[in-house]
Coordinates of C-alpha atoms and ligand atoms in Angstrom, one line a residue:
X1 CA -15.9 8.9 -22.6
X2 CA -17.3 7.0 -19.7
X3 CA -14.6 5.1 -17.8
X4 CA -15.4 1.4 -17.6
X5 CA -12.6 0.4 -15.3
X6 CA -9.6 2.1 -13.7
X7 CA -6.7 1.2 -11.4
X8 CA -4.3 3.3 -9.3
X9 CA -1.1 1.9 -7.6
X10 CA 1.5 3.2 -5.2
X11 CA 4.9 1.9 -4.1
X12 CA 5.4 4.3 -1.2
X13 CA 5.8 8.0 -0.5
X14 CA 8.6 9.9 1.2
X15 CA 11.7 12.2 0.9
X16 CA 12.7 10.7 -2.5
X17 CA 15.5 12.9 -3.7
X18 CA 15.2 14.1 -7.4
X19 CA 18.9 13.3 -8.0
X20 CA 18.5 9.5 -7.7
X21 CA 20.7 7.9 -10.3
X22 CA 18.9 7.4 -13.7
X23 CA 19.4 3.7 -13.6
X24 CA 17.7 3.4 -10.1
X25 CA 14.9 5.7 -11.3
X26 CA 14.4 3.4 -14.3
X27 CA 14.3 0.2 -12.2
X28 CA 11.5 1.7 -10.2
X29 CA 9.5 3.2 -13.1
X30 CA 9.8 -0.1 -15.0
X31 CA 8.6 -2.1 -12.0
X32 CA 5.6 0.2 -11.6
X33 CA 4.8 0.1 -15.3
X34 CA 5.0 -3.7 -15.3
X35 CA 2.7 -4.1 -12.3
X36 CA 0.3 -1.4 -13.5
X37 CA 0.0 -3.2 -16.9
X38 CA -0.6 -6.5 -15.1
X39 CA -3.5 -4.9 -13.2
X40 CA -4.9 -3.2 -16.2
X41 CA -4.9 -6.4 -18.2
X42 CA -6.7 -8.2 -15.4
X43 CA -9.4 -5.5 -15.5
X44 CA -9.7 -5.6 -19.3
X45 CA -10.2 -9.3 -19.1
X46 CA -13.1 -8.9 -16.7
X47 CA -11.5 -9.6 -13.3
X48 CA -13.2 -8.0 -10.3
X49 CA -11.9 -5.0 -8.4
X50 CA -11.2 -7.2 -5.3
X51 CA -9.3 -9.9 -7.3
X52 CA -7.3 -7.2 -9.1
X53 CA -6.3 -5.2 -6.0
X54 CA -5.2 -8.4 -4.3
X55 CA -3.3 -9.8 -7.2
X56 CA -1.5 -6.5 -7.9
X57 CA -0.5 -6.1 -4.3
X58 CA 0.9 -9.7 -4.4
X59 CA 3.1 -8.7 -7.3
X60 CA 4.4 -5.8 -5.2
X61 CA 4.9 -8.2 -2.2
X62 CA 7.0 -10.6 -4.4
X63 CA 9.3 -7.8 -5.5
X64 CA 12.3 -7.0 -3.3
X65 CA 12.1 -3.4 -4.5
X66 CA 9.2 -2.5 -2.3
X67 CA 8.6 -2.5 1.5
X68 CA 6.0 -5.3 1.6
X69 CA 6.5 -9.1 1.6
X70 CA 10.0 -9.8 0.2
X71 CA 11.9 -6.6 0.8
X72 CA 10.1 -5.6 4.0
X73 CA 12.0 -3.3 6.4
X74 CA 13.4 -4.6 9.8
X75 CA 12.0 -3.7 13.2
X76 CA 14.0 -2.8 16.3
X77 CA 14.7 -6.5 17.0
X78 CA 16.0 -7.0 13.5
X79 CA 12.9 -8.9 12.4
X80 CA 10.3 -8.4 9.6
X81 CA 6.8 -7.9 10.9
X82 CA 4.2 -7.5 8.1
X83 CA 0.8 -5.8 8.0
X84 CA -1.8 -5.8 5.2
X85 CA -5.5 -5.2 4.6
X86 CA -8.2 -5.5 1.9
X87 CA -11.6 -3.9 1.6
X88 CA -14.5 -4.6 -0.7
X89 CA -16.5 -1.5 -1.7
X90 CA -19.7 -3.4 -2.4
X91 CA -20.6 -4.0 1.2
X92 CA -17.6 -2.7 3.2
X93 CA -16.5 -6.2 4.1
X94 CA -12.8 -6.2 5.0
X95 CA -10.0 -8.2 6.4
X96 CA -6.5 -7.4 7.8
X97 CA -3.5 -9.0 9.5
X98 CA -0.7 -7.5 11.6
X99 CA 2.8 -8.5 12.7
X100 CA 2.9 -11.7 10.6
X101 CA 6.5 -13.0 10.1
X102 CA 6.2 -16.1 7.9
X103 CA 3.4 -15.4 5.4
X104 CA 4.7 -14.9 1.9
X105 CA 1.7 -12.8 0.8
X106 CA 0.0 -11.1 3.8
X107 CA -2.6 -9.4 1.5
X108 CA -4.0 -12.8 0.6
X109 CA -4.2 -13.8 4.3
X110 CA -6.1 -10.5 4.8
X111 CA -8.5 -11.5 2.2
X112 CA -8.9 -15.0 3.7
X113 CA -9.6 -13.3 7.1
X114 CA -12.3 -11.3 5.3
X115 CA -13.9 -14.3 3.6
X116 CA -13.4 -17.2 5.9
X117 CA -13.7 -15.7 9.4
X118 CA -16.3 -13.6 11.2
X119 CA -13.5 -11.2 12.2
X120 CA -11.7 -8.3 10.6
X121 CA -8.2 -8.1 12.1
X122 CA -6.0 -11.0 13.2
X123 CA -2.6 -10.4 14.9
X124 CA 0.7 -12.2 14.8
X125 CA 0.7 -15.8 16.0
X126 CA -3.1 -16.1 15.8
X127 CA -3.1 -14.8 12.2
X128 CA -0.5 -17.5 11.4
X129 CA -2.4 -20.3 13.1
X130 CA -5.4 -19.2 11.0
X131 CA -3.3 -19.1 7.9
X132 CA -2.1 -22.7 8.6
X133 CA -5.7 -23.8 9.1
X134 CA -6.5 -22.4 5.7
X135 CA -3.7 -24.0 3.9
X136 CA -1.7 -20.8 3.2
X137 CA 1.9 -20.8 2.0
X138 CA 4.5 -20.2 4.7
X139 CA 8.1 -19.1 4.2
X140 CA 11.1 -19.1 6.6
X141 CA 11.5 -15.6 8.2
X142 CA 14.8 -15.5 6.3
X143 CA 12.9 -15.2 3.0
X144 CA 12.2 -11.6 3.9
X145 CA 15.9 -10.7 4.3
X146 CA 17.4 -8.3 1.9
X147 CA 20.9 -6.8 2.5
X148 CA 19.7 -3.2 1.7
X149 CA 16.9 -3.2 4.2
X150 CA 19.3 -4.7 6.8
X151 CA 21.9 -2.0 6.2
X152 CA 19.1 0.6 6.5
X153 CA 18.1 -0.8 9.8
X154 CA 21.7 -0.9 11.2
X155 CA 22.1 2.7 10.3
X156 CA 18.9 3.8 12.1
X157 CA 19.5 1.5 15.1
X158 CA 22.8 3.1 15.7
X159 CA 21.0 6.5 15.8
X160 CA 18.1 5.1 17.8
X161 CA 15.6 6.4 15.1
X162 CA 12.6 5.2 13.3
X163 CA 12.0 6.1 9.7
X164 CA 10.0 5.6 6.6
X165 CA 12.2 3.4 4.5
X166 CA 12.3 6.0 1.7
X167 CA 13.4 8.9 3.9
X168 CA 16.4 10.9 2.9
X169 CA 19.7 9.6 4.3
X170 CA 18.7 6.0 3.6
X171 CA 19.6 4.2 0.5
X172 CA 17.5 5.1 -2.5
X173 CA 17.4 1.7 -3.9
X174 CA 14.5 0.2 -1.9
X175 CA 11.1 1.8 -1.6
X176 CA 7.9 1.9 0.4
X177 CA 4.6 0.4 1.4
X178 CA 2.4 -0.7 -1.5
X179 CA -1.2 -0.2 -2.4
X180 CA -3.8 -0.7 -5.1
X181 CA -7.3 0.8 -5.6
X182 CA -9.6 -0.3 -8.4
X183 CA -12.9 0.4 -10.0
X184 CA -14.0 -2.6 -12.1
X185 CA -16.2 -2.9 -15.2
X186 CA -19.1 -4.0 -12.9
X187 CA -19.0 -0.7 -11.1
X188 CA -17.4 -2.0 -7.9
X189 CA -14.5 -0.6 -5.9
X190 CA -11.8 -2.3 -3.8
X191 CA -8.6 -1.3 -2.0
X192 CA -5.6 -3.4 -0.8
X193 CA -2.5 -2.2 1.1
X194 CA 0.5 -4.1 2.4
X195 CA 3.7 -3.0 4.3
X196 CA 6.7 -4.0 6.4
X197 CA 6.0 -0.7 8.3
X198 CA 8.8 1.7 9.3
X199 CA 12.4 0.8 9.7
X200 CA 13.5 0.2 13.3
X201 CA 9.8 0.3 14.5
X202 CA 9.3 -1.1 18.0
X203 CA 8.5 -4.8 18.0
X204 CA 4.7 -5.2 17.9
X205 CA 4.2 -1.7 16.5
X206 CA 1.1 -1.6 14.2
X207 CA 0.8 1.2 11.6
X208 CA -2.1 2.5 9.5
X209 CA -1.9 -0.2 6.8
X210 CA -4.0 -2.9 8.5
X211 CA -6.3 -0.3 10.2
X212 CA -9.5 0.0 8.1
X213 CA -10.4 3.6 7.7
X214 CA -6.8 4.8 8.4
X215 CA -4.6 3.3 5.7
X216 CA -7.2 1.5 3.6
X217 CA -10.9 2.0 2.8
X218 CA -13.4 1.3 0.0
X219 CA -17.1 2.1 -0.3
X220 CA -18.9 1.9 -3.6
X221 CA -20.9 5.0 -2.8
X222 CA -17.8 7.2 -2.8
X223 CA -14.2 5.9 -3.4
X224 CA -11.4 3.4 -2.6
X225 CA -8.3 4.8 -0.9
X226 CA -4.8 3.5 0.0
X227 CA -2.3 5.5 2.0
X228 CA 1.5 5.5 2.5
X229 CA 3.6 7.5 4.9
X230 CA 4.1 7.8 8.7
X231 CA 1.4 5.5 9.9
X232 CA 0.8 7.2 13.2
X233 CA -0.3 10.4 11.3
X234 CA -2.7 8.4 9.1
X235 CA -4.2 6.8 12.1
X236 CA -4.6 10.0 14.0
X237 CA -6.4 11.6 11.1
X238 CA -8.4 8.4 10.1
X239 CA -7.1 9.3 6.7
X240 CA -8.8 7.0 4.2
X241 CA -12.2 7.4 5.9
X242 CA -11.7 11.1 5.9
X243 CA -11.5 11.1 2.1
X244 CA -14.8 9.1 2.0
X245 CA -16.4 11.6 4.3
X246 CA -15.2 14.7 2.4
X247 CA -16.8 13.3 -0.7
X248 CA -20.0 12.0 1.0
X249 CA -20.8 14.9 3.3
X250 CA -18.8 17.9 1.9
X251 CA -19.5 17.0 -1.7
X252 CA -15.9 17.5 -2.8
X253 CA -14.7 15.7 -5.9
X254 CA -12.0 13.1 -5.6
X255 CA -9.0 15.3 -6.3
X256 CA -10.3 18.1 -4.2
X257 CA -10.8 15.7 -1.3
X258 CA -7.3 14.4 -1.5
X259 CA -5.7 17.8 -1.9
X260 CA -7.7 19.2 1.0
X261 CA -6.5 16.4 3.1
X262 CA -2.8 16.5 2.3
X263 CA -2.6 20.3 2.5
X264 CA -4.8 21.0 5.5
X265 CA -5.3 17.9 7.6
X266 CA -2.2 15.8 7.3
X267 CA 1.0 17.0 9.1
X268 CA 3.5 18.4 6.6
X269 CA 5.9 16.0 5.0
X270 CA 4.1 12.9 6.1
X271 CA 3.2 10.9 2.9
X272 CA 0.4 10.5 0.4
X273 CA -2.7 8.7 -0.8
X274 CA -4.1 7.2 -4.0
X275 CA -7.8 6.9 -4.8
X276 CA -10.4 6.0 -7.3
X277 CA -14.1 7.1 -7.3
X278 CA -17.2 5.3 -8.4
X279 CA -17.0 7.0 -11.8
X280 CA -13.5 5.6 -12.3
X281 CA -11.8 9.0 -11.8
X282 CA -8.3 8.5 -10.3
X283 CA -6.4 10.9 -8.0
X284 CA -3.1 11.0 -6.1
X285 CA -1.9 13.6 -3.6
X286 CA 1.1 13.7 -1.3
X287 CA 2.9 16.2 0.9
X288 CA 6.2 14.4 0.9
X289 CA 8.9 15.0 -1.8
X290 CA 7.6 12.1 -3.9
X291 CA 5.4 9.1 -4.2
X292 CA 6.0 6.1 -6.4
X293 CA 2.7 5.7 -8.2
X294 CA 0.7 5.0 -11.4
X295 CA -2.7 5.0 -12.9
X296 CA -4.5 3.4 -15.9
X297 CA -8.0 3.1 -17.2
X298 CA -10.2 1.7 -19.9
X299 CA -9.9 4.8 -22.1
X300 CA -6.2 4.2 -22.6
X301 CA -4.8 6.5 -19.9
X302 CA -1.6 5.0 -18.5
X303 CA 1.1 6.8 -16.5
X304 CA 3.7 6.1 -13.8
X305 CA 5.4 8.8 -11.8
X306 CA 7.6 9.6 -8.9
X307 CA 7.6 13.4 -8.4
X308 CA 4.9 16.0 -9.3
Ligands
LIG1 N1 2.3 3.6 6.4 C1 3.3 2.6 6.7 C2 3.4 2.4 8.2 O1 3.4 3.3 8.9 C3 4.7 2.9 6.2 C4 4.8 3.4 4.8 O2 3.8 3.8 4.2 O3 5.9 3.4 4.2 O4 3.5 1.2 8.6

């Protein structure tokens, strides 16, 4: 049956050990299920792809379980610097922010940059001034503090290392970057992605998440994509745009494009992607041990998963 609408979400990819305690596994699967249901309900009530992608990512940002908004990782100075982006598949309009420190929902600021400025990417202080001018909600930087993320940072700082927050050796109880891609019942696609980046990243470091075409991309003619993993690799490979190009020019289908990318283009053990195409097909692919993810559509398909 033709798919009217569909949604795919991720909560980060990485070296997620299969022996995580059952209760931790359940906490994450329940959170994914809850957020996926929220997005699916929005779509069934006629919300647009762009609204749904933004609102779903806000839910992730408000949860301390994921590395975005509340629960973001710490950089090398012991601060939280957040990145986010959105893209509208109808006309490729897009917006992004990097290194914001006091914005509760960076994904919404990214959307405001898209809709209310003539720019695409605003950074740090400038992004926050723009947020103030547009009446956005600010929080104290201490809002982003979570003990688990802080402890993760202390461990890595001691070793002078940078890591995906879900890499092995770190606590299993707090997981990655978040993203949502959607096809709505009007046939439009959208993508939104938000992150705290990598634990112990250098101050001012910007990953793939706010870089259109690297960590996030949407074009109604092909697909919407959101990435998670070591940002530098997704930037080097222009990952999200590469999926679009594989479909557009190489005529691969969505799953083939993602699998080709993670197995032959992306460096091993780097992360993964989620995507949806213009027909509403969904796909995930990752070359890390696991990826927190889920997908649902108008035909009643609904699943959340961590490993293969
Ligand atoms: N891609 C994000 C970054 O490099 C990190 C992640 O996906 O966990 O900033």
